[in-house]
Amino acid sequence: MDESQEPPRLRWQEATVERIVAQTPTVKSFFLRPAEPFDFIAGQHVDLRLTAPDGYQAQRSYSIGSTPGDATIELVIERLEVGEVSLFFHDVAQVGDAIEIRGPIGGHFNWRPIDGGPILLIGGGSGVVPLLSILRARRAAGSRTPMVLVYSARSLAEVIYRDELMHAAEHEDDFSMILTLTRETGPVTGARLGRIMRETIAEALEMLGEPPRLAFICGATAFVEVAAMFLIEAGVPPVRVRTERYGGSPAVALDASITLAPEA
């Protein structure tokens, strides 16, 4: 199909980098303003395409972290030493640059306030990004839909959106968070040490008060697979579990966020 005949959301367009914000020592938010603005649903993503002078192209997908309805699209990009696209954004991209994007994409891993709840959110590392968009959509709509977020990072310094999430957990009605840190060695206020286990998921389900209407899991492949298994073992029907995953070493993913420790 000729690109001109594709749906508008699948056509490439330019977006201007309007702002860059450091989230953690290795993660930055890039706020892009598309030449042709578009609406999106919390949980959707966009594709980015970089083209070198010799014609070589690299394409990656990134979840949207913004609140639906925002004029800019917030993408959270982690610096990966083997990631040609992430290195470009961290080392080369500047405010004012034009980036090719297309989207929004994704009709399965998303939530709208009219969808209701309760909702369970489980994220590992940068997998929290689309989950935050869901939380922001809830907040913008003034929704009281019960939500619980289980979020795992290596250390407090690596918690993406740390201030926003902790403030929400303290001040927003019907929202709670379980934050786990896998590589901290001492007590951390508002967090617990260790990986996500079956007991963590059981606690989150109890905090919801009733079975989740939907459960969203996002993170590295191994993280998602194990978290989904824990949910199903706890009695959540598979049809209610929505997953979004990115690549990586299963061993690293497990070490960073979740464990298959035996049941108590």
PDB file of C-alpha atoms in Angstrom:
ATOM      1  CA  MET A   1       0.000   0.000   0.000  1.00  0.00           C
ATOM      2  CA  ASP A   2       1.244   3.488  -0.885  1.00  0.00           C
ATOM      3  CA  GLU A   3       1.994   5.500   2.275  1.00  0.00           C
ATOM      4  CA  SER A   4      -0.502   8.166   1.179  1.00  0.00           C
ATOM      5  CA  GLN A   5      -3.252   5.530   1.346  1.00  0.00           C
ATOM      6  CA  GLU A   6      -2.416   4.363   4.862  1.00  0.00           C
ATOM      7  CA  PRO A   7      -4.528   5.454   7.837  1.00  0.00           C
ATOM      8  CA  PRO A   8      -3.279   8.803   9.196  1.00  0.00           C
ATOM      9  CA  ARG A   9      -1.952   7.180  12.373  1.00  0.00           C
ATOM     10  CA  LEU A  10       0.376   4.959  10.288  1.00  0.00           C
ATOM     11  CA  ARG A  11       1.804   7.767   8.171  1.00  0.00           C
ATOM     12  CA  TRP A  12       5.195   9.138   9.142  1.00  0.00           C
ATOM     13  CA  GLN A  13       5.307  12.783  10.146  1.00  0.00           C
ATOM     14  CA  GLU A  14       7.765  15.131  11.797  1.00  0.00           C
ATOM     15  CA  ALA A  15       7.582  16.023  15.475  1.00  0.00           C
ATOM     16  CA  THR A  16       9.687  18.721  17.093  1.00  0.00           C
ATOM     17  CA  VAL A  17      11.548  18.135  20.341  1.00  0.00           C
ATOM     18  CA  GLU A  18      10.204  20.868  22.636  1.00  0.00           C
ATOM     19  CA  ARG A  19      11.668  19.835  25.981  1.00  0.00           C
ATOM     20  CA  ILE A  20      14.066  17.294  27.499  1.00  0.00           C
ATOM     21  CA  VAL A  21      13.838  16.377  31.182  1.00  0.00           C
ATOM     22  CA  ALA A  22      16.151  14.030  33.087  1.00  0.00           C
ATOM     23  CA  GLN A  23      14.148  11.445  35.032  1.00  0.00           C
ATOM     24  CA  THR A  24      17.004   9.346  36.457  1.00  0.00           C
ATOM     25  CA  PRO A  25      20.759   9.136  35.775  1.00  0.00           C
ATOM     26  CA  THR A  26      20.030   6.956  32.720  1.00  0.00           C
ATOM     27  CA  VAL A  27      16.489   7.949  31.703  1.00  0.00           C
ATOM     28  CA  LYS A  28      15.165  11.118  30.057  1.00  0.00           C
ATOM     29  CA  SER A  29      11.740  12.336  28.992  1.00  0.00           C
ATOM     30  CA  PHE A  30      11.484  13.810  25.504  1.00  0.00           C
ATOM     31  CA  PHE A  31       8.460  15.986  24.807  1.00  0.00           C
ATOM     32  CA  LEU A  32       7.586  15.988  21.100  1.00  0.00           C
ATOM     33  CA  ARG A  33       5.062  18.192  19.316  1.00  0.00           C
ATOM     34  CA  PRO A  34       3.738  16.468  16.165  1.00  0.00           C
ATOM     35  CA  ALA A  35       3.244  18.610  13.069  1.00  0.00           C
ATOM     36  CA  GLU A  36      -0.205  17.010  12.817  1.00  0.00           C
ATOM     37  CA  PRO A  37      -1.524  16.560  16.389  1.00  0.00           C
ATOM     38  CA  PHE A  38      -3.384  13.363  17.229  1.00  0.00           C
ATOM     39  CA  ASP A  39      -5.451  11.955  20.057  1.00  0.00           C
ATOM     40  CA  PHE A  40      -4.375   8.804  21.840  1.00  0.00           C
ATOM     41  CA  ILE A  41      -5.610   6.446  24.534  1.00  0.00           C
ATOM     42  CA  ALA A  42      -3.547   5.852  27.678  1.00  0.00           C
ATOM     43  CA  GLY A  43      -1.318   2.826  27.102  1.00  0.00           C
ATOM     44  CA  GLN A  44      -0.723   3.361  23.384  1.00  0.00           C
ATOM     45  CA  HIS A  45       2.694   3.871  21.797  1.00  0.00           C
ATOM     46  CA  VAL A  46       4.344   5.514  18.795  1.00  0.00           C
ATOM     47  CA  ASP A  47       7.074   4.425  16.404  1.00  0.00           C
ATOM     48  CA  LEU A  48      10.192   6.551  15.947  1.00  0.00           C
ATOM     49  CA  ARG A  49      12.371   6.431  12.819  1.00  0.00           C
ATOM     50  CA  LEU A  50      15.887   7.779  12.441  1.00  0.00           C
ATOM     51  CA  THR A  51      17.513   8.077   9.023  1.00  0.00           C
ATOM     52  CA  ALA A  52      21.296   8.388   8.577  1.00  0.00           C
ATOM     53  CA  PRO A  53      22.886  10.412   5.733  1.00  0.00           C
ATOM     54  CA  ASP A  54      23.664   7.153   3.906  1.00  0.00           C
ATOM     55  CA  GLY A  55      20.011   6.124   4.028  1.00  0.00           C
ATOM     56  CA  TYR A  56      20.309   3.615   6.870  1.00  0.00           C
ATOM     57  CA  GLN A  57      17.210   3.649   9.070  1.00  0.00           C
ATOM     58  CA  ALA A  58      16.561   2.540  12.639  1.00  0.00           C
ATOM     59  CA  GLN A  59      13.063   2.242  14.050  1.00  0.00           C
ATOM     60  CA  ARG A  60      11.878   1.696  17.616  1.00  0.00           C
ATOM     61  CA  SER A  61       8.574   1.790  19.498  1.00  0.00           C
ATOM     62  CA  TYR A  62       8.085   3.799  22.695  1.00  0.00           C
ATOM     63  CA  SER A  63       5.099   4.018  25.006  1.00  0.00           C
ATOM     64  CA  ILE A  64       3.456   7.401  25.479  1.00  0.00           C
ATOM     65  CA  GLY A  65       3.675   8.694  29.033  1.00  0.00           C
ATOM     66  CA  SER A  66       1.567  11.829  28.566  1.00  0.00           C
ATOM     67  CA  THR A  67      -1.963  12.511  29.688  1.00  0.00           C
ATOM     68  CA  PRO A  68      -4.395  11.919  26.795  1.00  0.00           C
ATOM     69  CA  GLY A  69      -5.291  15.293  25.363  1.00  0.00           C
ATOM     70  CA  ASP A  70      -1.875  16.866  25.933  1.00  0.00           C
ATOM     71  CA  ALA A  71      -0.491  18.857  23.016  1.00  0.00           C
ATOM     72  CA  THR A  72       2.890  17.156  23.310  1.00  0.00           C
ATOM     73  CA  ILE A  73       3.796  13.474  23.344  1.00  0.00           C
ATOM     74  CA  GLU A  74       6.079  12.462  26.223  1.00  0.00           C
ATOM     75  CA  LEU A  75       8.414   9.578  25.472  1.00  0.00           C
ATOM     76  CA  VAL A  76      10.666   8.160  28.188  1.00  0.00           C
ATOM     77  CA  ILE A  77      13.902   6.759  26.786  1.00  0.00           C
ATOM     78  CA  GLU A  78      16.486   4.825  28.748  1.00  0.00           C
ATOM     79  CA  ARG A  79      20.129   5.046  27.725  1.00  0.00           C
ATOM     80  CA  LEU A  80      21.289   1.634  26.499  1.00  0.00           C
ATOM     81  CA  GLU A  81      24.916   1.253  25.467  1.00  0.00           C
ATOM     82  CA  VAL A  82      23.898  -1.156  22.708  1.00  0.00           C
ATOM     83  CA  GLY A  83      20.858   0.873  21.656  1.00  0.00           C
ATOM     84  CA  GLU A  84      21.534   3.008  18.592  1.00  0.00           C
ATOM     85  CA  VAL A  85      18.254   4.916  18.918  1.00  0.00           C
ATOM     86  CA  SER A  86      18.560   5.501  22.668  1.00  0.00           C
ATOM     87  CA  LEU A  87      22.171   6.698  22.273  1.00  0.00           C
ATOM     88  CA  PHE A  88      21.060   9.186  19.624  1.00  0.00           C
ATOM     89  CA  PHE A  89      18.446  10.633  21.920  1.00  0.00           C
ATOM     90  CA  HIS A  90      20.730  10.808  24.948  1.00  0.00           C
ATOM     91  CA  ASP A  91      23.894  12.006  23.206  1.00  0.00           C
ATOM     92  CA  VAL A  92      22.753  13.894  20.103  1.00  0.00           C
ATOM     93  CA  ALA A  93      19.109  15.020  20.205  1.00  0.00           C
ATOM     94  CA  GLN A  94      18.462  18.627  21.223  1.00  0.00           C
ATOM     95  CA  VAL A  95      15.480  20.898  21.668  1.00  0.00           C
ATOM     96  CA  GLY A  96      14.324  22.016  18.224  1.00  0.00           C
ATOM     97  CA  ASP A  97      15.273  18.795  16.427  1.00  0.00           C
ATOM     98  CA  ALA A  98      12.735  17.174  14.124  1.00  0.00           C
ATOM     99  CA  ILE A  99      12.057  13.471  14.645  1.00  0.00           C
ATOM    100  CA  GLU A 100       9.975  11.165  12.449  1.00  0.00           C
ATOM    101  CA  ILE A 101       7.104   9.515  14.287  1.00  0.00           C
ATOM    102  CA  ARG A 102       3.881   7.686  13.524  1.00  0.00           C
ATOM    103  CA  GLY A 103       0.997   6.642  15.704  1.00  0.00           C
ATOM    104  CA  PRO A 104      -0.785   6.231  17.974  1.00  0.00           C
ATOM    105  CA  ILE A 105      -0.546   2.447  17.820  1.00  0.00           C
ATOM    106  CA  GLY A 106      -2.090  -0.242  20.005  1.00  0.00           C
ATOM    107  CA  GLY A 107      -5.669  -1.274  20.700  1.00  0.00           C
ATOM    108  CA  HIS A 108      -5.197  -3.866  23.420  1.00  0.00           C
ATOM    109  CA  PHE A 109      -3.019  -2.393  26.157  1.00  0.00           C
ATOM    110  CA  ASN A 110      -4.999   0.753  26.938  1.00  0.00           C
ATOM    111  CA  TRP A 111      -7.516   2.196  29.355  1.00  0.00           C
ATOM    112  CA  ARG A 112     -10.083   4.997  29.296  1.00  0.00           C
ATOM    113  CA  PRO A 113     -11.957   6.365  32.303  1.00  0.00           C
ATOM    114  CA  ILE A 114     -15.221   4.992  30.894  1.00  0.00           C
ATOM    115  CA  ASP A 115     -13.706   1.493  31.109  1.00  0.00           C
ATOM    116  CA  GLY A 116     -13.978   1.542  34.895  1.00  0.00           C
ATOM    117  CA  GLY A 117     -12.187  -0.788  37.266  1.00  0.00           C
ATOM    118  CA  PRO A 118     -10.787  -1.723  39.660  1.00  0.00           C
ATOM    119  CA  ILE A 119      -7.440  -1.808  37.859  1.00  0.00           C
ATOM    120  CA  LEU A 120      -4.157  -3.473  38.815  1.00  0.00           C
ATOM    121  CA  LEU A 121      -0.972  -2.039  37.294  1.00  0.00           C
ATOM    122  CA  ILE A 122       2.344  -3.916  37.429  1.00  0.00           C
ATOM    123  CA  GLY A 123       5.522  -2.377  36.020  1.00  0.00           C
ATOM    124  CA  GLY A 124       9.215  -3.086  36.001  1.00  0.00           C
ATOM    125  CA  GLY A 125      11.774  -0.369  35.203  1.00  0.00           C
ATOM    126  CA  SER A 126      10.688   1.753  32.240  1.00  0.00           C
ATOM    127  CA  GLY A 127       7.604  -0.440  31.960  1.00  0.00           C
ATOM    128  CA  VAL A 128       5.958   2.063  34.291  1.00  0.00           C
ATOM    129  CA  VAL A 129       5.596   4.602  31.453  1.00  0.00           C
ATOM    130  CA  PRO A 130       2.272   3.477  29.901  1.00  0.00           C
ATOM    131  CA  LEU A 131       0.968   2.747  33.400  1.00  0.00           C
ATOM    132  CA  LEU A 132       1.631   6.341  34.386  1.00  0.00           C
ATOM    133  CA  SER A 133      -0.315   7.497  31.340  1.00  0.00           C
ATOM    134  CA  ILE A 134      -3.229   5.435  32.665  1.00  0.00           C
ATOM    135  CA  LEU A 135      -2.874   7.042  36.094  1.00  0.00           C
ATOM    136  CA  ARG A 136      -2.683  10.486  34.523  1.00  0.00           C
ATOM    137  CA  ALA A 137      -5.812   9.781  32.453  1.00  0.00           C
ATOM    138  CA  ARG A 138      -7.606   8.774  35.644  1.00  0.00           C
ATOM    139  CA  ARG A 139      -6.482  11.953  37.393  1.00  0.00           C
ATOM    140  CA  ALA A 140      -7.389  14.253  34.489  1.00  0.00           C
ATOM    141  CA  ALA A 141     -10.897  12.790  34.339  1.00  0.00           C
ATOM    142  CA  GLY A 142     -11.437  13.162  38.074  1.00  0.00           C
ATOM    143  CA  SER A 143     -12.086   9.421  38.193  1.00  0.00           C
ATOM    144  CA  ARG A 144     -12.348   7.485  41.463  1.00  0.00           C
ATOM    145  CA  THR A 145     -11.643   4.158  39.781  1.00  0.00           C
ATOM    146  CA  PRO A 146      -9.663   2.083  42.310  1.00  0.00           C
ATOM    147  CA  MET A 147      -6.109   1.407  41.111  1.00  0.00           C
ATOM    148  CA  VAL A 148      -3.087  -0.252  42.668  1.00  0.00           C
ATOM    149  CA  LEU A 149       0.385   0.033  41.146  1.00  0.00           C
ATOM    150  CA  VAL A 150       3.097  -2.528  41.841  1.00  0.00           C
ATOM    151  CA  TYR A 151       6.361  -1.033  40.587  1.00  0.00           C
ATOM    152  CA  SER A 152       9.866  -2.450  40.811  1.00  0.00           C
ATOM    153  CA  ALA A 153      13.170  -0.692  40.164  1.00  0.00           C
ATOM    154  CA  ARG A 154      16.757  -1.434  41.078  1.00  0.00           C
ATOM    155  CA  SER A 155      17.215   1.579  43.358  1.00  0.00           C
ATOM    156  CA  LEU A 156      15.397   4.694  44.547  1.00  0.00           C
ATOM    157  CA  ALA A 157      17.511   6.783  42.159  1.00  0.00           C
ATOM    158  CA  GLU A 158      16.207   4.676  39.256  1.00  0.00           C
ATOM    159  CA  VAL A 159      12.516   5.094  40.049  1.00  0.00           C
ATOM    160  CA  ILE A 160      11.029   6.883  37.047  1.00  0.00           C
ATOM    161  CA  TYR A 161       8.455   9.577  37.953  1.00  0.00           C
ATOM    162  CA  ARG A 162       9.390   9.042  41.593  1.00  0.00           C
ATOM    163  CA  ASP A 163       8.034  12.312  43.008  1.00  0.00           C
ATOM    164  CA  GLU A 164       4.793  12.167  41.038  1.00  0.00           C
ATOM    165  CA  LEU A 165       4.077   8.567  41.981  1.00  0.00           C
ATOM    166  CA  MET A 166       4.851   9.024  45.666  1.00  0.00           C
ATOM    167  CA  HIS A 167       2.733  12.168  45.830  1.00  0.00           C
ATOM    168  CA  ALA A 168      -0.148  10.356  44.133  1.00  0.00           C
ATOM    169  CA  ALA A 169       0.104   7.409  46.506  1.00  0.00           C
ATOM    170  CA  GLU A 170      -0.064   9.768  49.475  1.00  0.00           C
ATOM    171  CA  HIS A 171      -2.728  12.182  48.304  1.00  0.00           C
ATOM    172  CA  GLU A 172      -4.978  10.593  45.658  1.00  0.00           C
ATOM    173  CA  ASP A 173      -8.073   8.733  46.770  1.00  0.00           C
ATOM    174  CA  ASP A 174      -8.483   5.116  45.703  1.00  0.00           C
ATOM    175  CA  PHE A 175      -4.877   4.813  44.525  1.00  0.00           C
ATOM    176  CA  SER A 176      -2.143   2.845  46.281  1.00  0.00           C
ATOM    177  CA  MET A 177       1.369   1.818  45.321  1.00  0.00           C
ATOM    178  CA  ILE A 178       3.723  -0.973  46.299  1.00  0.00           C
ATOM    179  CA  LEU A 179       7.270   0.092  45.395  1.00  0.00           C
ATOM    180  CA  THR A 180       9.998  -2.547  45.506  1.00  0.00           C
ATOM    181  CA  LEU A 181      13.737  -1.923  45.150  1.00  0.00           C
ATOM    182  CA  THR A 182      15.977  -4.841  44.288  1.00  0.00           C
ATOM    183  CA  ARG A 183      19.476  -3.415  44.855  1.00  0.00           C
ATOM    184  CA  GLU A 184      19.151  -1.038  47.778  1.00  0.00           C
ATOM    185  CA  THR A 185      20.992  -2.184  50.878  1.00  0.00           C
ATOM    186  CA  GLY A 186      19.321  -0.067  53.554  1.00  0.00           C
ATOM    187  CA  PRO A 187      15.801   1.041  54.520  1.00  0.00           C
ATOM    188  CA  VAL A 188      14.049   3.438  52.115  1.00  0.00           C
ATOM    189  CA  THR A 189      10.992   5.422  53.203  1.00  0.00           C
ATOM    190  CA  GLY A 190       7.960   4.517  51.107  1.00  0.00           C
ATOM    191  CA  ALA A 191       9.538   1.427  49.562  1.00  0.00           C
ATOM    192  CA  ARG A 192      10.407  -2.124  50.440  1.00  0.00           C
ATOM    193  CA  LEU A 193      13.539  -4.057  49.575  1.00  0.00           C
ATOM    194  CA  GLY A 194      13.538  -7.125  47.393  1.00  0.00           C
ATOM    195  CA  ARG A 195      11.819  -8.418  44.324  1.00  0.00           C
ATOM    196  CA  ILE A 196       8.164  -8.871  43.471  1.00  0.00           C
ATOM    197  CA  MET A 197       6.940 -12.261  44.651  1.00  0.00           C
ATOM    198  CA  ARG A 198       3.662 -14.153  44.779  1.00  0.00           C
ATOM    199  CA  GLU A 199       2.968 -12.561  48.152  1.00  0.00           C
ATOM    200  CA  THR A 200       3.424  -9.090  46.644  1.00  0.00           C
ATOM    201  CA  ILE A 201       0.807  -9.784  43.996  1.00  0.00           C
ATOM    202  CA  ALA A 202      -1.544 -11.294  46.578  1.00  0.00           C
ATOM    203  CA  GLU A 203      -1.183  -8.159  48.715  1.00  0.00           C
ATOM    204  CA  ALA A 204      -1.923  -5.905  45.749  1.00  0.00           C
ATOM    205  CA  LEU A 205      -5.066  -7.866  44.914  1.00  0.00           C
ATOM    206  CA  GLU A 206      -6.203  -7.584  48.529  1.00  0.00           C
ATOM    207  CA  MET A 207      -5.615  -3.827  48.443  1.00  0.00           C
ATOM    208  CA  LEU A 208      -7.952  -3.528  45.452  1.00  0.00           C
ATOM    209  CA  GLY A 209     -10.776  -4.964  47.557  1.00  0.00           C
ATOM    210  CA  GLU A 210     -12.294  -6.948  44.703  1.00  0.00           C
ATOM    211  CA  PRO A 211     -10.975  -8.825  41.648  1.00  0.00           C
ATOM    212  CA  PRO A 212      -9.534  -6.467  39.024  1.00  0.00           C
ATOM    213  CA  ARG A 213     -11.591  -5.729  35.964  1.00  0.00           C
ATOM    214  CA  LEU A 214      -8.275  -5.534  34.119  1.00  0.00           C
ATOM    215  CA  ALA A 215      -4.619  -6.024  35.046  1.00  0.00           C
ATOM    216  CA  PHE A 216      -1.921  -4.302  32.997  1.00  0.00           C
ATOM    217  CA  ILE A 217       1.663  -5.609  33.126  1.00  0.00           C
ATOM    218  CA  CYS A 218       4.570  -3.886  31.372  1.00  0.00           C
ATOM    219  CA  GLY A 219       8.296  -4.557  31.525  1.00  0.00           C
ATOM    220  CA  ALA A 220      10.989  -6.884  30.246  1.00  0.00           C
ATOM    221  CA  THR A 221       9.806 -10.178  28.803  1.00  0.00           C
ATOM    222  CA  ALA A 222      10.686 -12.364  31.801  1.00  0.00           C
ATOM    223  CA  PHE A 223       9.133  -9.880  34.227  1.00  0.00           C
ATOM    224  CA  VAL A 224       5.860  -9.871  32.306  1.00  0.00           C
ATOM    225  CA  GLU A 225       5.680 -13.633  31.958  1.00  0.00           C
ATOM    226  CA  VAL A 226       6.266 -14.300  35.649  1.00  0.00           C
ATOM    227  CA  ALA A 227       3.954 -11.528  36.865  1.00  0.00           C
ATOM    228  CA  ALA A 228       1.202 -12.805  34.591  1.00  0.00           C
ATOM    229  CA  MET A 229       1.731 -16.328  35.946  1.00  0.00           C
ATOM    230  CA  PHE A 230       1.423 -15.048  39.522  1.00  0.00           C
ATOM    231  CA  LEU A 231      -1.839 -13.290  38.661  1.00  0.00           C
ATOM    232  CA  ILE A 232      -3.340 -16.350  37.007  1.00  0.00           C
ATOM    233  CA  GLU A 233      -2.252 -18.538  39.936  1.00  0.00           C
ATOM    234  CA  ALA A 234      -4.044 -16.043  42.205  1.00  0.00           C
ATOM    235  CA  GLY A 235      -7.268 -16.597  40.291  1.00  0.00           C
ATOM    236  CA  VAL A 236      -7.325 -13.651  37.866  1.00  0.00           C
ATOM    237  CA  PRO A 237      -8.802 -14.903  34.565  1.00  0.00           C
ATOM    238  CA  PRO A 238      -6.250 -14.702  31.717  1.00  0.00           C
ATOM    239  CA  VAL A 239      -8.727 -12.711  29.612  1.00  0.00           C
ATOM    240  CA  ARG A 240      -8.396  -9.861  32.124  1.00  0.00           C
ATOM    241  CA  VAL A 241      -4.583  -9.719  31.932  1.00  0.00           C
ATOM    242  CA  ARG A 242      -3.118  -7.292  29.381  1.00  0.00           C
ATOM    243  CA  THR A 243       0.634  -7.358  28.731  1.00  0.00           C
ATOM    244  CA  GLU A 244       3.207  -5.171  27.010  1.00  0.00           C
ATOM    245  CA  ARG A 245       6.832  -6.271  26.917  1.00  0.00           C
ATOM    246  CA  TYR A 246      10.239  -5.274  25.624  1.00  0.00           C
ATOM    247  CA  GLY A 247      13.324  -7.352  24.944  1.00  0.00           C
ATOM    248  CA  GLY A 248      16.264  -8.108  27.189  1.00  0.00           C
ATOM    249  CA  SER A 249      18.061 -10.909  28.930  1.00  0.00           C
ATOM    250  CA  PRO A 250      15.626 -12.994  30.992  1.00  0.00           C
ATOM    251  CA  ALA A 251      18.278 -13.406  33.689  1.00  0.00           C
ATOM    252  CA  VAL A 252      18.753  -9.660  33.951  1.00  0.00           C
ATOM    253  CA  ALA A 253      15.013  -9.060  33.931  1.00  0.00           C
ATOM    254  CA  LEU A 254      14.428 -11.500  36.737  1.00  0.00           C
ATOM    255  CA  ASP A 255      17.267 -10.124  38.796  1.00  0.00           C
ATOM    256  CA  ALA A 256      15.992  -6.596  38.397  1.00  0.00           C
ATOM    257  CA  SER A 257      12.399  -7.025  39.393  1.00  0.00           C
ATOM    258  CA  ILE A 258      10.727 -10.316  40.132  1.00  0.00           C
ATOM    259  CA  THR A 259      11.472 -13.724  41.558  1.00  0.00           C
ATOM    260  CA  LEU A 260      10.152 -17.232  41.353  1.00  0.00           C
ATOM    261  CA  ALA A 261      10.649 -17.815  45.051  1.00  0.00           C
ATOM    262  CA  PRO A 262       8.708 -20.824  46.353  1.00  0.00           C
ATOM    263  CA  GLU A 263       5.289 -20.197  47.802  1.00  0.00           C
ATOM    264  CA  ALA A 264       5.225 -19.808  51.564  1.00  0.00           C
TER     265      ALA A 264
END
